[in-house]
XYZ file of N, CA and C in Angstrom:
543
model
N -19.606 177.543 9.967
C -18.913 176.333 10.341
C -19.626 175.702 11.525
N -19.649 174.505 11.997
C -20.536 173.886 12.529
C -19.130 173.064 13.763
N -19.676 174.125 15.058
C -18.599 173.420 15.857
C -18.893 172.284 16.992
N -20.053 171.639 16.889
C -20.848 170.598 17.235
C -19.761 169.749 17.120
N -18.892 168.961 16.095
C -18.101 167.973 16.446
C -16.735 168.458 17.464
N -16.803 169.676 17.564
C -15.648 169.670 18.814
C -16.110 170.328 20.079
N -17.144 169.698 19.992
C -17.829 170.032 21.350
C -16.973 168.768 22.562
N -17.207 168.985 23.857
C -17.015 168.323 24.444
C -18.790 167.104 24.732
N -18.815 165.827 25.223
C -19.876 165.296 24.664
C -21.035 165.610 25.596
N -21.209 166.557 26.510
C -22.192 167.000 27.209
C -22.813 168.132 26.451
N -22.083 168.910 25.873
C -22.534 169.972 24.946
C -23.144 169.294 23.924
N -22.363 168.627 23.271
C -22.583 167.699 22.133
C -24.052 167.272 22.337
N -24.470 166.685 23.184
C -25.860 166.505 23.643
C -26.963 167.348 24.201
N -26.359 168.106 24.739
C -27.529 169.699 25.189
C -27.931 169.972 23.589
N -26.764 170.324 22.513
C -27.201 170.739 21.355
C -28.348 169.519 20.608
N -28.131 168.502 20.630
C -29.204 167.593 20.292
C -30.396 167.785 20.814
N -30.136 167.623 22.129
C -31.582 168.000 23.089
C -32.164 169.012 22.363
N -31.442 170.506 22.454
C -32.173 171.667 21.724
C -32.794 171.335 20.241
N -32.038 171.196 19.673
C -32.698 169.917 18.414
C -33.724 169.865 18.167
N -33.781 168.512 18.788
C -35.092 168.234 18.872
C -36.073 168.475 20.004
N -36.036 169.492 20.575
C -36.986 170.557 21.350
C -37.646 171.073 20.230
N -36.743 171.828 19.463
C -37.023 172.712 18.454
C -38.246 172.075 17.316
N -37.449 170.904 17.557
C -38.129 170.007 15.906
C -39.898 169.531 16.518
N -39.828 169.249 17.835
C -40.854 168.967 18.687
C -41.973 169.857 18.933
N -41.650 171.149 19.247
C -42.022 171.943 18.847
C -42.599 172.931 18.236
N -41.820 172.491 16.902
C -42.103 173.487 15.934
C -43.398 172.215 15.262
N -43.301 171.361 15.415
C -44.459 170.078 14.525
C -46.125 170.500 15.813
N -45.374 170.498 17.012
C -46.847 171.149 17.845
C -47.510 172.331 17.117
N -46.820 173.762 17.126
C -47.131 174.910 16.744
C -48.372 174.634 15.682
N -47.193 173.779 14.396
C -48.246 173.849 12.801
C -49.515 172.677 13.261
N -49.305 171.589 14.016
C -50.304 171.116 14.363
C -51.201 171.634 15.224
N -51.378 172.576 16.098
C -52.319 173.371 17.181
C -52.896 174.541 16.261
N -52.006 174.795 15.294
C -52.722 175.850 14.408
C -53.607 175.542 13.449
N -53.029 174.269 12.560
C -54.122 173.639 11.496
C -54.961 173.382 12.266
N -54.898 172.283 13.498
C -56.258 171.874 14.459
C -57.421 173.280 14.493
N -56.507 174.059 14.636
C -57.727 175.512 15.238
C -58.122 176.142 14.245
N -57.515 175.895 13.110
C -58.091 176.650 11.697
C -59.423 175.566 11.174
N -59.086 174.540 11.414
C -59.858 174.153 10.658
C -61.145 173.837 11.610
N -61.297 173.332 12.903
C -62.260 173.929 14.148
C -62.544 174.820 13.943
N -62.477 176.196 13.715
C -62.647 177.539 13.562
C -63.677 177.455 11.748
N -63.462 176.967 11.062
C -64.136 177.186 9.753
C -64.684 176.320 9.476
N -64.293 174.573 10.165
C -65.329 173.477 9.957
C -66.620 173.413 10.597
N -66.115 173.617 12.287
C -67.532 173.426 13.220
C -67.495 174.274 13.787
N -67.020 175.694 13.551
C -67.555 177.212 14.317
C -67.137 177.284 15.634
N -65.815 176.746 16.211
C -65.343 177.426 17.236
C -64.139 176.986 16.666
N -63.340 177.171 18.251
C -61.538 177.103 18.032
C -61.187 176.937 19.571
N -59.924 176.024 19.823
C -59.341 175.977 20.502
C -58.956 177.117 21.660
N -59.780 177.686 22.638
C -59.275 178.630 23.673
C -58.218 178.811 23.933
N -57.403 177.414 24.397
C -55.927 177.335 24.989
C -54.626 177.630 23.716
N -55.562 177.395 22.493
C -54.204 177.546 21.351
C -53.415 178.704 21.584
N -54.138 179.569 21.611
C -53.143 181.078 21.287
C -51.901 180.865 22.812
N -52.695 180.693 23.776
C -51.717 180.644 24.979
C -50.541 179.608 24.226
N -50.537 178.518 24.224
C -50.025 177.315 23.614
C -49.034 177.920 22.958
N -49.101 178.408 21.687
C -48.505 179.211 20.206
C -47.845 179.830 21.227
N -48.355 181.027 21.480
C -47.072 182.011 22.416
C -46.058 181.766 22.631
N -46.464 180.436 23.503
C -45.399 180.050 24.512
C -44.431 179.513 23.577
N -45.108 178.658 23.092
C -43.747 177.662 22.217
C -43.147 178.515 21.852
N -43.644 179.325 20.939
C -42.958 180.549 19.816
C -41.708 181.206 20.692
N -42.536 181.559 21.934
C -40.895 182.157 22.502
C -39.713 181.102 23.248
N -40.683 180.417 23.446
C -39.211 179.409 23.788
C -38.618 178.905 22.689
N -39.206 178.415 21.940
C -38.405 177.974 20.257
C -37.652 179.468 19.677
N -37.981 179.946 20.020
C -37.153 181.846 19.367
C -35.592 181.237 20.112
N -36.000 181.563 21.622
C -34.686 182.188 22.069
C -33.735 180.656 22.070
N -34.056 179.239 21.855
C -33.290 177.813 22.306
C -32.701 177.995 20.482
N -33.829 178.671 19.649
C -33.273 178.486 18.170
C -31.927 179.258 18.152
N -32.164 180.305 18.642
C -30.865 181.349 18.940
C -29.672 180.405 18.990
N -29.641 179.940 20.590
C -28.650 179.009 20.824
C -28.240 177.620 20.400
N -29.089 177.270 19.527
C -28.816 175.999 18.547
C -28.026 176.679 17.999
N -28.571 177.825 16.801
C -27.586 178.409 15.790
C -26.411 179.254 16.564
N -26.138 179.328 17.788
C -25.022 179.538 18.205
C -23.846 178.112 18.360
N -24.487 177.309 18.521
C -23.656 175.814 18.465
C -23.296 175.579 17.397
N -23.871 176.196 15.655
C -23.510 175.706 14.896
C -22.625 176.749 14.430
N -22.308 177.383 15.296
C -21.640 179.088 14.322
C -22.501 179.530 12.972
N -23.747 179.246 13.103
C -24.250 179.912 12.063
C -25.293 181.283 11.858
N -25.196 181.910 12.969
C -24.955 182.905 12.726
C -24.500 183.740 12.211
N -25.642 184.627 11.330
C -25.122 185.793 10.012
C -23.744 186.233 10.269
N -22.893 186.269 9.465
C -22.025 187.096 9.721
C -21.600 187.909 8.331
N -21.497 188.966 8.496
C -20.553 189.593 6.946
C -19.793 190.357 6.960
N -18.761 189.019 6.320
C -17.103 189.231 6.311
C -16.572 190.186 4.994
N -17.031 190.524 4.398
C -16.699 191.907 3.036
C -16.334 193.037 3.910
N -17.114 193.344 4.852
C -16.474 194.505 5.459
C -15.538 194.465 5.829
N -15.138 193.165 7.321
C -13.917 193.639 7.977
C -12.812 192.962 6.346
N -13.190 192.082 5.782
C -11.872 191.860 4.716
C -11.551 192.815 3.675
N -12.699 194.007 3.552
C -12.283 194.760 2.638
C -11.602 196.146 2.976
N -12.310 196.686 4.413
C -12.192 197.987 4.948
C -10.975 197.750 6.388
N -10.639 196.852 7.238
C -9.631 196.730 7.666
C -8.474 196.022 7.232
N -7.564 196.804 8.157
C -6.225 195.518 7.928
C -6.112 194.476 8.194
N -5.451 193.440 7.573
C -5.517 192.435 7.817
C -4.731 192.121 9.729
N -3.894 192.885 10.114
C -3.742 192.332 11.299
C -4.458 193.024 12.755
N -5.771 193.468 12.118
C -6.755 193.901 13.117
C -8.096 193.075 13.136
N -7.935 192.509 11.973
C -9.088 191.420 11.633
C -9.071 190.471 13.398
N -8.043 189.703 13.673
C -8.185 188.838 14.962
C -8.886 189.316 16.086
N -8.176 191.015 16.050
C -8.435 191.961 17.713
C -9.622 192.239 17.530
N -10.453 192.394 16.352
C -11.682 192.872 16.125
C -12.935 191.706 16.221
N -12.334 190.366 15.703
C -13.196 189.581 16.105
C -12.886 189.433 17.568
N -12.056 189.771 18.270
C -12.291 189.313 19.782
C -13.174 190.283 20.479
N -12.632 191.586 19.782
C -13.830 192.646 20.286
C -15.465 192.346 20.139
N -15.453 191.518 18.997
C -17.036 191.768 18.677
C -17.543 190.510 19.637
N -16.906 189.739 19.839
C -17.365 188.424 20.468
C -17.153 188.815 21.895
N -16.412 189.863 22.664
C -16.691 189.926 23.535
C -18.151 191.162 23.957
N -18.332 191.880 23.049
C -19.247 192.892 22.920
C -20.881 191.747 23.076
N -20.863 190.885 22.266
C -21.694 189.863 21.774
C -22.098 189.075 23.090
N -21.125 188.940 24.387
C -21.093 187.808 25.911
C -21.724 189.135 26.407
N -21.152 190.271 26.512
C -21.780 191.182 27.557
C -23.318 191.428 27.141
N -22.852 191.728 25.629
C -25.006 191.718 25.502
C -25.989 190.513 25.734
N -25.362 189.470 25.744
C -26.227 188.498 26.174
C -26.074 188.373 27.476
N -24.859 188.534 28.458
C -25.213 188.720 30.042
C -26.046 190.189 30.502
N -26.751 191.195 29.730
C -27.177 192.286 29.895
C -28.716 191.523 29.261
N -28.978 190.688 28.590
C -29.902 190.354 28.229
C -30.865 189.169 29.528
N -29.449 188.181 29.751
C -29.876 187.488 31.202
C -30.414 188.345 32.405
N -29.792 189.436 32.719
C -30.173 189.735 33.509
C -31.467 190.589 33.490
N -31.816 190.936 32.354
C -32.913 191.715 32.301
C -33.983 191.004 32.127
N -33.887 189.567 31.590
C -34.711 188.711 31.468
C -35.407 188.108 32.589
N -34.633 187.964 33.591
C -34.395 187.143 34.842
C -35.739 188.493 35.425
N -35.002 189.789 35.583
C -35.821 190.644 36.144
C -37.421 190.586 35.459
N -37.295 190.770 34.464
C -39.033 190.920 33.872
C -39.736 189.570 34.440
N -39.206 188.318 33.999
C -39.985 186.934 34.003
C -39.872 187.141 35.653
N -39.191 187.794 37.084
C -39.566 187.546 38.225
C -40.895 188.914 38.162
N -40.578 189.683 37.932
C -41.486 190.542 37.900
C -43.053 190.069 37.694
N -43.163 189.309 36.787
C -44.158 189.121 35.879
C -44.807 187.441 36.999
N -44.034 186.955 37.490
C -44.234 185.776 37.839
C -45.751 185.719 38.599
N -46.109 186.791 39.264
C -47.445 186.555 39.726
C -48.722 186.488 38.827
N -48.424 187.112 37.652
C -49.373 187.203 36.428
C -49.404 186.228 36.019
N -50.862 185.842 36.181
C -51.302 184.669 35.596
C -52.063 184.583 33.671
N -51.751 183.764 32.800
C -52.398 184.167 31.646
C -53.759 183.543 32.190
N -55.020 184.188 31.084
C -56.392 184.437 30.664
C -56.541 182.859 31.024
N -56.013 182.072 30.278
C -56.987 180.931 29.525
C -56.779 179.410 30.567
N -54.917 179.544 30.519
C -54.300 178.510 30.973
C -53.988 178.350 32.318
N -54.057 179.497 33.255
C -53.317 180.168 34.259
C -52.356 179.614 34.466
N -51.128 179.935 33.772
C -49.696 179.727 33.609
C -48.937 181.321 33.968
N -47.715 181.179 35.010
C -47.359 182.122 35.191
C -47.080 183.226 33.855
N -47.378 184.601 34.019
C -46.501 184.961 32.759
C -45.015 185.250 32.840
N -44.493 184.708 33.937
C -43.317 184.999 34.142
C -43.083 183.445 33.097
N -43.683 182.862 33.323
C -42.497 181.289 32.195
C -42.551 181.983 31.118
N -43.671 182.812 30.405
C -43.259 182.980 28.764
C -41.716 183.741 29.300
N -41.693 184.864 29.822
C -40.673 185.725 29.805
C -39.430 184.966 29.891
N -39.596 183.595 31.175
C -38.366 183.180 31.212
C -37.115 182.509 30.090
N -38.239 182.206 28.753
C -37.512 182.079 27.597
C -36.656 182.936 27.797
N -36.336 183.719 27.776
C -35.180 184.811 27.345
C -34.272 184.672 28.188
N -33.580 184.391 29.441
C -32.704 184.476 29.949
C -32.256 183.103 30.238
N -33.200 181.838 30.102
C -33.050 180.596 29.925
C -32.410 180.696 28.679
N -32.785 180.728 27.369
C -32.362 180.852 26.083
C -30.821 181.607 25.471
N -30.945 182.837 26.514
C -29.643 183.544 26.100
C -28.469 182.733 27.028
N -28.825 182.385 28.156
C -27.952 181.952 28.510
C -26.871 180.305 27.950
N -28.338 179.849 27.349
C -27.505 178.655 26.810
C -26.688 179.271 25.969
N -27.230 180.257 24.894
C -26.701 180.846 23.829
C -25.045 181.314 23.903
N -25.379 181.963 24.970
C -23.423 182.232 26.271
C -22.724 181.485 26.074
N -23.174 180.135 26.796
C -22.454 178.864 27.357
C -22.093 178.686 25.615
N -22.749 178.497 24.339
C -22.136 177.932 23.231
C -20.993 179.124 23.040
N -21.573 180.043 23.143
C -20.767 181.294 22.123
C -19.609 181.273 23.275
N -18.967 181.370 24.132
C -18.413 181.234 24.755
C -17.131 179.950 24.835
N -17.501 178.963 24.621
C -16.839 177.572 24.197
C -16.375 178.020 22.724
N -17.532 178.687 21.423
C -16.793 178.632 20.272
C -15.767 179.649 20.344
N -15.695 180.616 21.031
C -14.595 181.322 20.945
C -13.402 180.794 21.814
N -13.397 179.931 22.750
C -12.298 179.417 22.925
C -12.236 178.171 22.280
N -12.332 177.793 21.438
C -12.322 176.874 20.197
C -11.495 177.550 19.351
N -11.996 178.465 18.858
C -11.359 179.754 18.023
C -9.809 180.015 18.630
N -10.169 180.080 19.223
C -8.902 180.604 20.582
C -7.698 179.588 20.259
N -7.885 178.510 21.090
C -7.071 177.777 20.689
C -6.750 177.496 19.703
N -7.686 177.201 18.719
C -7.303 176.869 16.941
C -5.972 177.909 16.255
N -6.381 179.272 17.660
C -5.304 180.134 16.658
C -4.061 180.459 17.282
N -3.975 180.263 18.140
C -2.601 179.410 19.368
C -1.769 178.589 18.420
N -2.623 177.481 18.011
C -1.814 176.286 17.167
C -2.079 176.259 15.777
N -1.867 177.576 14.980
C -1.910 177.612 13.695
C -2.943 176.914 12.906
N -4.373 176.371 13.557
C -4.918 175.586 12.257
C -6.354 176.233 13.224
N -6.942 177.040 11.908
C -8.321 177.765 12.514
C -9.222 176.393 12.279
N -10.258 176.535 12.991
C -11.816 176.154 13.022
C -12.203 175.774 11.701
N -12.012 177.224 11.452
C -12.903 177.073 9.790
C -11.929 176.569 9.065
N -12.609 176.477 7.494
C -12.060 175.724 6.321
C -10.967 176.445 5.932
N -10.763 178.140 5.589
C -10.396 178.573 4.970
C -8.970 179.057 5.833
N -9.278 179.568 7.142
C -8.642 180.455 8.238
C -9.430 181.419 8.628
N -9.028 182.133 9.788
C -9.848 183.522 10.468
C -9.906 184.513 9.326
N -8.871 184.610 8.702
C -9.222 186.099 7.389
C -10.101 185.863 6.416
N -10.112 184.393 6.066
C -10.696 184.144 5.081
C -12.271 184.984 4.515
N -12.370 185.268 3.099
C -13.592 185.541 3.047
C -14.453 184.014 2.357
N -15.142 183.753 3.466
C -15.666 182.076 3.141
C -17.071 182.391 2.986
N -17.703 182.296 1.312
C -19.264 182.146 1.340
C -19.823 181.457 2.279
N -19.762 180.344 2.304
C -19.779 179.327 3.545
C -20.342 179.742 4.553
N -19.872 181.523 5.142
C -20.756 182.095 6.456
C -21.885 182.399 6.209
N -22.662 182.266 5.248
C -23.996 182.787 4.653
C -24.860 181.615 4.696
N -24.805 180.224 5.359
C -25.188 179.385 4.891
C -27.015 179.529 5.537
């Protein structure tokens, strides 16, 4: 389910931004790579700075993709288990469990992120001399947006189930193909 329209409109727009980061991005990557493939087999060299380049994007587009697909709730989920193997009135307590299990691993992820990318910050790469602490900082930049969504959709969730009308199409029990999208 895609909770972008009940975002409030600052979110609403961070998620765009990420967007098209992503979309920006990802058109650099395949363009810095065809450029260097075909430099590389047309006129016998290649781009030095590409691989640095690729890296980087790659991990910042990893961890902002994360948190896009946390804005859209689309993240894997599979609902056969808890609808087949629990009860139905543990289904709610269990999604609160897993979503809170889900904030602590991504604040266990911030902080470890934060530590490596300061760690790393004096390391300079080969080609570009760019800290190697920025590649690292993807990760705790990234998870954290990822928080801030997953965090809002569960009190989205939250409330939806306060006032009898869930998020999704079906309801919280529902088994909805729909999560596979």
């Amino acid at each position: 389910m895609d909770y972008r329209g009940r975002y409030p409109a600052p979110l609403r727009q961070l998620s765009m931004v990420i967007d098209g980061m992503l979309a920006i991005g990802g058109l650099a990557i395949v363009i810095i790579v065809f450029v260097n493939a075909v430099l590389r087999g047309a006129a016998g060299f290649d781009l030095s700075w590409s691989l640095e380049v690729v890296q980087f994007l790659l991990l910042w587009l990893t961890f902002l993709g994360c948190a896009a697909a946390s804005a859209r709730g689309a993240h894997m989920r599979v609902t056969e288990v808890v609808s087949n193997l629990v009860p139905a009135p543990l289904h709610w307590p269990l999604t609160v469990a897993i979503d809170v299990l889900i904030a602590v691993l991504l604040c266990s992820m911030i902080v470890n992120g934060v530590n490596i990318s300061a760690h790393t910050w004096a390391q300079l790469t080969t080609v570009l001399y760019w800290p190697v602490g920025l590649h690292y900082a993807s990760l705790p930049v990234g998870m954290s947006v990822t928080l801030l969504f997953h965090v809002v959709n569960f009190l989205i969730d939250l409330r939806a189930r306060k006032s009898g009308v869930f998020a999704g199409s079906a309801g919280p029990d529902a088994n909805d193909w729909e999560d596979f999208e």
